[in-house]
Short mmCIF file of C-alpha atoms in Angstrom, two decimals:
data_model
loop_
_atom_site.label_atom_id
_atom_site.label_comp_id
_atom_site.label_asym_id
_atom_site.label_seq_id
_atom_site.Cartn_x
_atom_site.Cartn_y
_atom_site.Cartn_z
CA ASP H 1 39.65 195.26 44.71
CA ALA H 2 40.87 193.22 47.66
CA LYS H 3 44.06 191.16 47.36
CA THR H 4 44.03 187.44 47.80
CA THR H 5 46.60 185.01 49.21
CA GLN H 6 46.83 181.39 48.05
CA PRO H 7 49.38 178.68 48.71
CA PRO H 8 51.78 178.40 45.77
CA SER H 9 51.23 174.70 45.20
CA MET H 10 49.48 171.62 46.45
CA ASP H 11 49.23 167.99 45.52
CA CYS H 12 46.15 165.82 45.76
CA ALA H 13 45.25 162.24 45.05
CA GLU H 14 43.13 161.25 42.11
CA GLY H 15 39.55 160.48 43.21
CA ARG H 16 39.86 162.44 46.43
CA ALA H 17 38.41 165.86 47.21
CA ALA H 18 40.75 168.74 46.67
CA ASN H 19 40.30 171.69 49.00
CA LEU H 20 41.91 174.96 47.83
CA PRO H 21 42.13 177.77 50.36
CA CYS H 22 42.15 181.45 49.63
CA ASN H 23 42.53 184.34 52.09
CA HIS H 24 40.92 187.76 51.28
CA SER H 25 40.93 189.46 54.63
CA THR H 26 40.39 192.94 53.18
CA ILE H 27 37.36 192.07 51.14
CA SER H 28 34.53 194.59 51.33
CA GLY H 29 30.87 193.91 51.44
CA ASN H 30 30.08 194.32 47.79
CA GLU H 31 33.00 192.27 46.46
CA TYR H 32 32.59 188.77 44.87
CA VAL H 33 35.01 185.86 45.09
CA TYR H 34 35.74 184.34 41.71
CA TRP H 35 37.61 181.19 40.93
CA TYR H 36 39.27 180.45 37.62
CA ARG H 37 41.67 177.78 36.53
CA GLN H 38 44.28 177.64 33.76
CA ILE H 39 45.39 174.38 32.29
CA HIS H 40 48.78 174.61 30.78
CA SER H 41 48.93 176.71 27.57
CA GLN H 42 45.24 177.33 27.54
CA GLY H 43 43.03 180.37 28.46
CA PRO H 44 41.59 180.48 31.94
CA GLN H 45 38.34 178.68 32.56
CA TYR H 46 35.60 180.04 34.83
CA ILE H 47 34.76 177.73 37.76
CA ILE H 48 32.47 179.43 40.17
CA HIS H 49 31.79 182.70 42.03
CA GLY H 50 29.97 183.80 45.16
CA LEU H 51 29.22 186.70 47.41
CA LYS H 52 28.16 185.42 50.82
CA ASN H 53 26.44 182.14 50.45
CA ASN H 54 28.08 178.86 49.64
CA GLU H 55 27.78 177.96 45.99
CA THR H 56 27.85 174.69 44.07
CA ASN H 57 27.81 173.84 40.40
CA GLU H 58 28.77 170.92 38.25
CA MET H 59 32.47 171.66 38.59
CA ALA H 60 32.99 172.63 42.22
CA SER H 61 31.71 174.02 45.47
CA LEU H 62 32.68 177.31 46.97
CA ILE H 63 32.62 177.74 50.73
CA ILE H 64 32.88 181.31 52.02
CA THR H 65 33.41 181.90 55.77
CA GLU H 66 30.84 183.89 57.65
CA ASP H 67 33.18 186.85 57.97
CA ARG H 68 33.99 186.52 54.23
CA LYS H 69 37.73 186.83 54.99
CA SER H 70 38.47 183.49 53.47
CA SER H 71 37.07 180.83 51.10
CA THR H 72 37.67 177.33 49.96
CA LEU H 73 37.17 175.88 46.58
CA ILE H 74 36.30 172.15 46.67
CA LEU H 75 36.81 169.87 43.77
CA PRO H 76 34.85 166.85 45.02
CA HIS H 77 36.51 164.08 43.08
CA ALA H 78 39.80 165.28 41.59
CA THR H 79 40.90 163.77 38.27
CA LEU H 80 44.17 164.05 36.44
CA ARG H 81 42.51 166.60 34.10
CA ASP H 82 42.05 168.89 37.12
CA THR H 83 45.85 169.58 37.20
CA ALA H 84 46.05 173.37 36.59
CA VAL H 85 46.78 176.69 38.17
CA TYR H 86 43.77 177.87 40.20
CA TYR H 87 43.20 181.51 40.69
CA CYS H 88 41.06 183.05 43.51
CA ILE H 89 40.08 186.62 42.55
CA VAL H 90 38.11 189.23 44.40
CA ARG H 91 36.11 191.59 42.24
CA GLY H 92 33.91 194.54 43.04
CA VAL H 93 30.54 195.13 41.48
CA ARG H 94 31.72 198.14 39.45
CA ASN H 95 30.78 197.95 35.87
CA ASP H 96 34.27 197.47 34.53
CA TYR H 97 34.36 193.69 35.24
CA LYS H 98 38.18 193.78 35.57
CA LEU H 99 39.92 190.71 37.01
CA SER H 100 43.33 190.93 38.64
CA PHE H 101 45.24 187.66 38.51
CA GLY H 102 47.67 186.80 41.22
CA ALA H 103 50.10 183.84 41.18
CA GLY H 104 47.48 181.27 42.00
CA THR H 105 47.89 177.73 43.34
CA THR H 106 49.40 175.12 41.11
CA VAL H 107 47.39 171.94 41.78
CA THR H 108 48.87 168.64 40.75
CA VAL H 109 46.55 165.69 40.87
CA ARG H 110 48.48 162.42 41.16
CA ALA H 111 47.32 158.93 40.27
CA GLY B 1 27.29 178.26 25.48
CA ALA B 2 29.52 181.28 26.21
CA VAL B 3 32.36 180.33 23.94
CA VAL B 4 35.22 182.71 23.00
CA SER B 5 37.61 181.99 20.12
CA GLN B 6 40.85 183.46 19.12
CA HIS B 7 42.60 183.43 15.79
CA PRO B 8 45.28 182.51 15.06
CA SER B 9 46.29 180.09 17.85
CA ARG B 10 49.92 180.46 17.01
CA VAL B 11 51.85 182.95 14.91
CA ILE B 12 55.49 183.42 14.12
CA CYS B 13 56.62 186.69 12.58
CA LYS B 14 59.74 188.63 11.74
CA SER B 15 60.88 191.53 13.83
CA GLY B 16 59.38 194.81 12.60
CA THR B 17 56.18 193.30 11.16
CA SER B 18 52.67 193.74 12.55
CA VAL B 19 50.43 190.97 13.73
CA LYS B 20 46.73 190.97 14.18
CA ILE B 21 44.92 188.71 16.68
CA GLU B 22 41.18 188.29 16.61
CA CYS B 23 38.91 187.57 19.56
CA ARG B 24 35.31 186.44 18.97
CA SER B 25 32.40 185.76 21.28
CA LEU B 26 30.70 182.94 19.32
CA ASP B 27 27.28 182.74 20.97
CA PHE B 28 26.79 185.91 22.90
CA GLN B 29 27.32 189.58 22.51
CA ALA B 30 29.98 191.33 24.53
CA THR B 31 30.12 195.02 24.96
CA THR B 32 33.31 194.60 26.93
CA MET B 33 36.33 192.45 26.11
CA PHE B 34 39.72 192.38 27.69
CA TRP B 35 43.22 191.62 26.44
CA TYR B 36 45.82 189.95 28.65
CA ARG B 37 49.48 188.99 28.12
CA GLN B 38 51.18 186.09 29.87
CA PHE B 39 54.88 185.43 29.91
CA PRO B 40 56.28 181.98 30.69
CA LYS B 41 55.72 180.85 34.28
CA GLN B 42 54.00 184.18 35.09
CA SER B 43 50.34 185.07 35.71
CA LEU B 44 48.09 186.95 33.32
CA MET B 45 48.66 190.66 33.06
CA LEU B 46 45.79 192.80 31.92
CA MET B 47 46.77 195.01 29.02
CA ALA B 48 43.63 196.85 28.00
CA THR B 49 39.88 196.98 28.12
CA SER B 50 38.10 196.93 24.81
CA ASN B 51 34.68 198.56 24.64
CA GLU B 52 32.43 198.22 21.56
CA GLY B 53 32.14 201.47 19.76
CA SER B 54 34.60 203.43 21.78
CA LYS B 55 38.38 203.70 22.31
CA ALA B 56 40.15 201.01 24.32
CA THR B 57 41.39 201.78 27.83
CA TYR B 58 44.98 200.76 28.40
CA GLU B 59 46.60 199.74 31.66
CA GLN B 60 49.59 201.65 32.94
CA GLY B 61 52.76 200.83 31.13
CA VAL B 62 51.03 199.46 27.99
CA GLU B 63 51.82 201.42 24.86
CA LYS B 64 48.56 202.19 23.02
CA ASP B 65 50.30 203.00 19.73
CA LYS B 66 52.05 199.62 19.84
CA PHE B 67 49.07 197.52 20.79
CA LEU B 68 46.18 198.68 18.69
CA ILE B 69 42.80 197.53 19.77
CA ASN B 70 39.60 197.72 17.73
CA HIS B 71 36.15 196.56 18.95
CA ALA B 72 34.06 197.13 15.90
CA SER B 73 31.15 194.83 16.73
CA LEU B 74 29.60 193.13 19.74
CA THR B 75 31.27 189.87 18.87
CA LEU B 76 34.76 190.83 17.67
CA SER B 77 37.75 192.60 19.12
CA THR B 78 41.14 192.74 17.48
CA LEU B 79 44.64 193.32 18.90
CA THR B 80 47.30 194.43 16.52
CA VAL B 81 50.92 194.22 17.67
CA THR B 82 52.69 196.84 15.59
CA SER B 83 56.42 196.68 14.73
CA ALA B 84 56.78 193.55 16.75
CA HIS B 85 59.98 192.85 18.54
CA PRO B 86 61.31 189.62 20.20
CA GLU B 87 60.34 190.96 23.60
CA ASP B 88 56.74 191.02 22.40
CA SER B 89 56.80 187.23 22.21
CA SER B 90 54.20 186.06 24.65
CA PHE B 91 50.83 184.33 25.08
CA TYR B 92 48.05 186.74 24.35
CA ILE B 93 44.67 185.95 25.77
CA CYS B 94 41.27 187.75 25.35
CA SER B 95 38.15 187.55 27.37
CA ALA B 96 34.56 188.59 26.80
CA VAL B 97 32.06 189.66 29.43
CA LEU B 98 28.65 187.98 29.56
CA ALA B 99 26.99 190.70 31.50
CA SER B 100 23.70 188.80 32.13
CA ARG B 101 25.62 186.23 34.11
CA ASN B 102 28.21 188.50 35.60
CA GLU B 103 30.85 186.27 34.19
CA GLN B 104 33.95 186.64 32.00
CA PHE B 105 34.89 183.98 29.52
CA PHE B 106 38.32 183.51 28.10
CA GLY B 107 39.62 182.57 24.71
CA PRO B 108 42.13 179.81 24.17
CA GLY B 109 45.01 182.23 23.72
CA THR B 110 47.44 183.09 20.86
CA ARG B 111 51.11 182.20 21.10
CA LEU B 112 53.14 184.94 19.42
CA THR B 113 56.80 184.34 18.61
CA VAL B 114 58.76 187.22 17.11
CA LEU B 115 62.05 186.20 15.46
#
């Protein structure tokens, strides 16, 4: 599966949108982009995933560039409870479902 | 829906003893479950893939005789840390695959401390 690159940390203001970038320049055509987050001392929480098209759910929006080499996770109205480590993971469509976690981005939402 | 539980949430044991951690998918069946380990300030590291009805597949460097995995039903996988040592102290996290949604759901983790 393709590797991803994320900034190590970012701050954002409560109530504002948080835009989390992820580079995956070696992604191949059948690989999905997944986002998870991990709040301190808890298991990771699934946020969203996509292949080519932009996706939106109740938690976030995922914007994937046309060349699929990068993506942005958008938390539309960040709250203090969104403070967590956010992981961008690229996964192929093989049947093994494995996820490879990198260092992620530590997002701190400030009041 | 798609809830995964782990038991216990915390365990403290003496060096040399064995500890069993359970991972359950509460409202769905999971043919495949995974076990991860996370040391402080590090990311999750995949230890093994647990497949219902067959032997687990271990990642390189993970001792299969030390970390015994059993996936006896479609809703339960267990990880047994045998002859635990202080260096096995870590946060152990399981996940279960909901194949119909192409998603993987994680348990809340088990904090193991070996004295």
